[in-house]
């Protein structure tokens, strides 16, 4: 008599589980990395752009010379304004990736909490964190307007690329106070966005103790205020006649 042992699992009732491999960049860690990298690139651009804007206080010739120099970076290897267009495409890509990563993470977080309780204790959070969504929409709309205004000149009263100083002065003239108001709203929204983003980044880098979080809050607030002030000083200088 021979005994045979079949070690293969029975086919009846067997459940086959298949897993789909997700691209690392689409994982939560990957998406957070995308947000971090694009956020750093955008912050560096904002700092450089702010410093360039402040050159307007040096006078028309100095500001126009700076703007002309930006258009000639890389010439003759690049066509005139080629560097600026490479920068614009890169920044647009960074913005879209930043929005995409933030949206996917937000949707996943919502999907993880599908049940809404009728009576739920309010979670205490910063004002910046609660307004990231509408703040991002305002910033996106402002970027589109800003490009049509001071980049292409379509919406600018002067619209002459060879006269950037005149474009800025005409843009924020007293009779166009609504442009300054919209600019201010967008910059304030940007400030809240930066404050929350910098604070979150510092916490991720290890500032998670009560004292570390306090330092992170102070650094994030100071950075956001300084950057906002650096941007807002230009339109209000034109509005009040300090720059004309």
Tab-separated table of C-alpha atoms in Angstrom:
chain	number	residue	atom	x	y	z
A	1	UNK	CA	0.000	0.000	0.000
A	2	UNK	CA	1.392	3.352	-1.045
A	3	UNK	CA	0.486	6.666	0.548
A	4	UNK	CA	0.853	9.855	-1.469
A	5	UNK	CA	0.855	13.301	0.037
A	6	UNK	CA	-0.388	16.186	-2.073
A	7	UNK	CA	0.996	19.374	-0.609
A	8	UNK	CA	-0.665	21.643	-3.126
A	9	UNK	CA	-3.508	23.761	-1.687
A	10	UNK	CA	-6.991	22.711	-2.693
A	11	UNK	CA	-8.444	24.535	-5.652
A	12	UNK	CA	-11.949	24.581	-4.251
A	13	UNK	CA	-12.663	27.728	-2.235
A	14	UNK	CA	-9.153	29.055	-2.731
A	15	UNK	CA	-8.931	32.848	-2.634
A	16	UNK	CA	-6.312	34.381	-4.858
A	17	UNK	CA	-5.098	37.748	-3.659
A	18	UNK	CA	-3.365	39.931	-6.176
A	19	UNK	CA	-1.649	43.152	-5.330
A	20	UNK	CA	-1.010	45.935	-7.751
A	21	UNK	CA	2.350	47.552	-7.350
A	22	UNK	CA	1.989	51.290	-6.926
A	23	UNK	CA	4.616	53.594	-8.342
A	24	UNK	CA	6.817	54.912	-5.498
A	25	UNK	CA	6.059	58.483	-6.506
A	26	UNK	CA	2.322	57.802	-6.086
A	27	UNK	CA	2.707	56.468	-2.568
A	28	UNK	CA	2.007	58.811	0.334
A	29	UNK	CA	5.720	59.126	1.025
A	30	UNK	CA	6.428	59.827	-2.631
A	31	UNK	CA	3.693	62.448	-2.857
A	32	UNK	CA	4.985	64.182	0.268
A	33	UNK	CA	8.461	64.183	-1.288
A	34	UNK	CA	7.018	65.780	-4.435
A	35	UNK	CA	5.354	68.449	-2.313
A	36	UNK	CA	8.583	69.080	-0.417
A	37	UNK	CA	10.810	69.389	-3.502
A	38	UNK	CA	8.384	71.549	-5.462
A	39	UNK	CA	7.708	73.640	-2.369
A	40	UNK	CA	11.427	74.334	-1.899
A	41	UNK	CA	11.798	75.320	-5.565
A	42	UNK	CA	8.828	77.670	-5.366
A	43	UNK	CA	10.048	79.268	-2.126
A	44	UNK	CA	13.505	79.883	-3.631
A	45	UNK	CA	11.861	81.520	-6.639
A	46	UNK	CA	9.669	83.675	-4.398
A	47	UNK	CA	12.726	84.925	-2.500
A	48	UNK	CA	14.659	85.721	-5.698
A	49	UNK	CA	11.609	87.370	-7.291
A	50	UNK	CA	10.995	89.503	-4.209
A	51	UNK	CA	14.602	90.722	-4.172
A	52	UNK	CA	14.324	91.570	-7.855
A	53	UNK	CA	11.095	93.504	-7.280
A	54	UNK	CA	12.767	95.606	-4.583
A	55	UNK	CA	15.179	96.956	-7.203
A	56	UNK	CA	12.360	99.254	-8.265
A	57	UNK	CA	13.409	101.552	-5.401
A	58	UNK	CA	16.737	102.074	-7.197
A	59	UNK	CA	14.989	103.943	-9.993
A	60	UNK	CA	13.664	103.287	-13.474
A	61	UNK	CA	17.026	102.799	-15.201
A	62	UNK	CA	18.296	100.322	-12.601
A	63	UNK	CA	15.051	98.329	-12.604
A	64	UNK	CA	14.844	98.272	-16.410
A	65	UNK	CA	18.483	97.202	-16.627
A	66	UNK	CA	17.819	94.334	-14.213
A	67	UNK	CA	14.784	93.202	-16.210
A	68	UNK	CA	16.817	93.378	-19.442
A	69	UNK	CA	19.615	91.344	-17.837
A	70	UNK	CA	17.118	88.598	-16.949
A	71	UNK	CA	16.060	88.396	-20.602
A	72	UNK	CA	19.656	88.042	-21.780
A	73	UNK	CA	20.783	85.263	-19.420
A	74	UNK	CA	22.243	82.409	-21.464
A	75	UNK	CA	22.546	84.360	-24.721
A	76	UNK	CA	23.832	83.318	-27.283
A	77	UNK	CA	23.390	79.685	-26.180
A	78	UNK	CA	19.741	80.538	-25.591
A	79	UNK	CA	17.541	82.949	-27.521
A	80	UNK	CA	16.591	86.235	-25.902
A	81	UNK	CA	14.229	85.574	-22.972
A	82	UNK	CA	14.923	81.848	-23.407
A	83	UNK	CA	16.047	81.479	-19.794
A	84	UNK	CA	12.871	83.174	-18.573
A	85	UNK	CA	10.690	80.796	-20.566
A	86	UNK	CA	12.598	77.784	-19.262
A	87	UNK	CA	12.079	79.165	-15.775
A	88	UNK	CA	8.374	79.757	-16.405
A	89	UNK	CA	7.819	76.243	-17.716
A	90	UNK	CA	9.740	74.807	-14.761
A	91	UNK	CA	7.755	76.875	-12.273
A	92	UNK	CA	4.447	75.955	-13.909
A	93	UNK	CA	5.428	72.285	-13.737
A	94	UNK	CA	6.363	72.668	-10.062
A	95	UNK	CA	3.054	74.394	-9.285
A	96	UNK	CA	0.995	71.719	-11.052
A	97	UNK	CA	2.910	68.898	-9.356
A	98	UNK	CA	2.513	70.629	-5.997
A	99	UNK	CA	-1.253	70.970	-6.501
A	100	UNK	CA	-1.546	67.390	-7.773
A	101	UNK	CA	0.321	65.918	-4.805
A	102	UNK	CA	-1.637	68.005	-2.302
A	103	UNK	CA	-4.963	67.074	-3.905
A	104	UNK	CA	-4.237	63.334	-3.978
A	105	UNK	CA	-3.084	63.343	-0.354
A	106	UNK	CA	-6.181	65.291	0.709
A	107	UNK	CA	-8.501	62.890	-1.122
A	108	UNK	CA	-6.776	59.882	0.428
A	109	UNK	CA	-7.046	61.398	3.878
A	110	UNK	CA	-10.759	61.996	3.330
A	111	UNK	CA	-11.273	58.457	2.014
A	112	UNK	CA	-9.632	57.083	5.144
A	113	UNK	CA	-12.356	58.799	7.211
A	114	UNK	CA	-15.522	57.959	5.245
A	115	UNK	CA	-17.884	58.161	8.203
A	116	UNK	CA	-18.840	61.569	9.483
A	117	UNK	CA	-20.085	61.659	13.022
A	118	UNK	CA	-23.109	63.763	13.861
A	119	UNK	CA	-21.451	65.001	17.014
A	120	UNK	CA	-17.758	65.382	16.618
A	121	UNK	CA	-15.468	67.383	18.795
A	122	UNK	CA	-13.898	70.224	16.876
A	123	UNK	CA	-10.244	69.728	16.137
A	124	UNK	CA	-8.149	72.689	17.056
A	125	UNK	CA	-5.908	73.688	14.144
A	126	UNK	CA	-4.178	76.707	12.782
A	127	UNK	CA	-6.049	79.170	10.608
A	128	UNK	CA	-3.480	78.615	7.875
A	129	UNK	CA	-4.116	74.861	7.782
A	130	UNK	CA	-7.876	75.362	7.463
A	131	UNK	CA	-7.518	77.887	4.633
A	132	UNK	CA	-4.905	76.102	2.513
A	133	UNK	CA	-7.566	75.024	0.034
A	134	UNK	CA	-9.121	78.389	-0.824
A	135	UNK	CA	-5.781	80.101	-0.382
A	136	UNK	CA	-4.294	77.880	-3.076
A	137	UNK	CA	-7.158	78.760	-5.431
A	138	UNK	CA	-6.610	82.499	-4.879
A	139	UNK	CA	-2.881	82.130	-5.484
A	140	UNK	CA	-3.474	80.146	-8.688
A	141	UNK	CA	-5.909	82.775	-10.022
A	142	UNK	CA	-3.443	85.519	-9.139
A	143	UNK	CA	-0.586	83.752	-10.931
A	144	UNK	CA	-2.712	83.550	-14.089
A	145	UNK	CA	-3.601	87.250	-13.819
A	146	UNK	CA	-0.010	88.211	-13.013
A	147	UNK	CA	1.263	86.459	-16.155
A	148	UNK	CA	-1.336	88.195	-18.333
A	149	UNK	CA	-0.536	91.508	-16.675
A	150	UNK	CA	3.221	91.865	-16.235
A	151	UNK	CA	4.545	88.986	-18.378
A	152	UNK	CA	2.559	89.136	-21.601
A	153	UNK	CA	1.312	92.706	-21.015
A	154	UNK	CA	-2.185	91.764	-22.153
A	155	UNK	CA	-3.936	93.340	-19.145
A	156	UNK	CA	-1.363	96.048	-18.411
A	157	UNK	CA	-2.119	99.698	-19.308
A	158	UNK	CA	1.365	100.095	-20.815
A	159	UNK	CA	2.167	96.526	-21.806
A	160	UNK	CA	5.614	97.371	-23.179
A	161	UNK	CA	8.203	94.641	-22.407
A	162	UNK	CA	11.021	97.141	-22.916
A	163	UNK	CA	9.658	99.387	-20.115
A	164	UNK	CA	9.126	97.124	-17.068
A	165	UNK	CA	9.355	100.042	-14.612
A	166	UNK	CA	6.560	101.874	-16.427
A	167	UNK	CA	4.505	98.669	-16.509
A	168	UNK	CA	4.705	98.290	-12.719
A	169	UNK	CA	3.908	101.953	-12.038
A	170	UNK	CA	0.921	101.869	-14.392
A	171	UNK	CA	-0.271	98.597	-12.924
A	172	UNK	CA	-0.543	99.844	-9.329
A	173	UNK	CA	-1.601	103.420	-10.083
A	174	UNK	CA	-4.128	104.892	-7.601
A	175	UNK	CA	-7.003	104.646	-10.104
A	176	UNK	CA	-6.323	100.907	-10.351
A	177	UNK	CA	-6.718	100.364	-6.613
A	178	UNK	CA	-8.628	97.138	-7.263
A	179	UNK	CA	-5.457	95.600	-8.729
A	180	UNK	CA	-3.559	96.466	-5.557
A	181	UNK	CA	-6.419	95.036	-3.473
A	182	UNK	CA	-6.354	91.748	-5.410
A	183	UNK	CA	-2.543	91.659	-5.199
A	184	UNK	CA	-2.740	92.178	-1.434
A	185	UNK	CA	-5.325	89.421	-1.027
A	186	UNK	CA	-3.176	86.995	-3.006
A	187	UNK	CA	-0.018	87.843	-1.070
A	188	UNK	CA	-1.796	87.454	2.288
A	189	UNK	CA	-3.118	84.064	1.139
A	190	UNK	CA	0.433	83.185	0.087
A	191	UNK	CA	1.654	84.210	3.536
A	192	UNK	CA	-0.757	81.826	5.272
A	193	UNK	CA	0.227	79.103	2.818
A	194	UNK	CA	3.939	79.640	3.470
A	195	UNK	CA	3.488	79.827	7.227
A	196	UNK	CA	1.741	76.463	7.289
A	197	UNK	CA	4.131	74.898	4.771
A	198	UNK	CA	7.307	76.037	6.530
A	199	UNK	CA	5.948	74.965	9.916
A	200	UNK	CA	5.029	71.518	8.565
A	201	UNK	CA	8.454	71.171	6.936
A	202	UNK	CA	10.281	72.078	10.157
A	203	UNK	CA	8.184	69.578	12.123
A	204	UNK	CA	9.019	66.880	9.590
A	205	UNK	CA	12.710	67.699	10.067
A	206	UNK	CA	12.491	66.841	13.745
A	207	UNK	CA	10.966	69.839	15.512
A	208	UNK	CA	8.277	67.775	17.210
A	209	UNK	CA	8.868	68.527	20.859
A	210	UNK	CA	6.754	71.300	22.427
A	211	UNK	CA	9.763	73.634	22.435
A	212	UNK	CA	10.717	72.627	18.899
A	213	UNK	CA	7.193	73.240	17.649
A	214	UNK	CA	7.204	76.671	19.249
A	215	UNK	CA	10.453	77.540	17.488
A	216	UNK	CA	9.054	76.212	14.224
A	217	UNK	CA	5.956	78.389	14.579
A	218	UNK	CA	8.043	81.493	15.203
A	219	UNK	CA	10.385	80.820	12.272
A	220	UNK	CA	7.470	80.096	9.931
A	221	UNK	CA	5.606	83.234	11.006
A	222	UNK	CA	8.652	85.510	10.674
A	223	UNK	CA	9.507	84.090	7.254
A	224	UNK	CA	5.943	84.534	5.976
A	225	UNK	CA	5.668	88.095	7.309
A	226	UNK	CA	9.023	89.183	5.853
A	227	UNK	CA	8.235	87.703	2.444
A	228	UNK	CA	4.760	89.242	2.367
A	229	UNK	CA	6.120	92.639	3.395
A	230	UNK	CA	8.778	92.437	0.678
A	231	UNK	CA	6.095	91.867	-1.954
A	232	UNK	CA	3.503	94.334	-0.660
A	233	UNK	CA	5.880	97.258	-0.243
A	234	UNK	CA	6.125	97.711	-4.024
A	235	UNK	CA	2.425	98.164	-4.922
A	236	UNK	CA	1.793	100.349	-1.879
A	237	UNK	CA	4.828	102.489	-2.743
A	238	UNK	CA	3.312	103.074	-6.177
A	239	UNK	CA	-0.170	103.590	-4.738
A	240	UNK	CA	1.068	106.267	-2.331
A	241	UNK	CA	3.316	108.002	-4.864
A	242	UNK	CA	6.609	106.947	-3.292
A	243	UNK	CA	7.454	105.269	-6.586
A	244	UNK	CA	6.224	107.030	-9.710
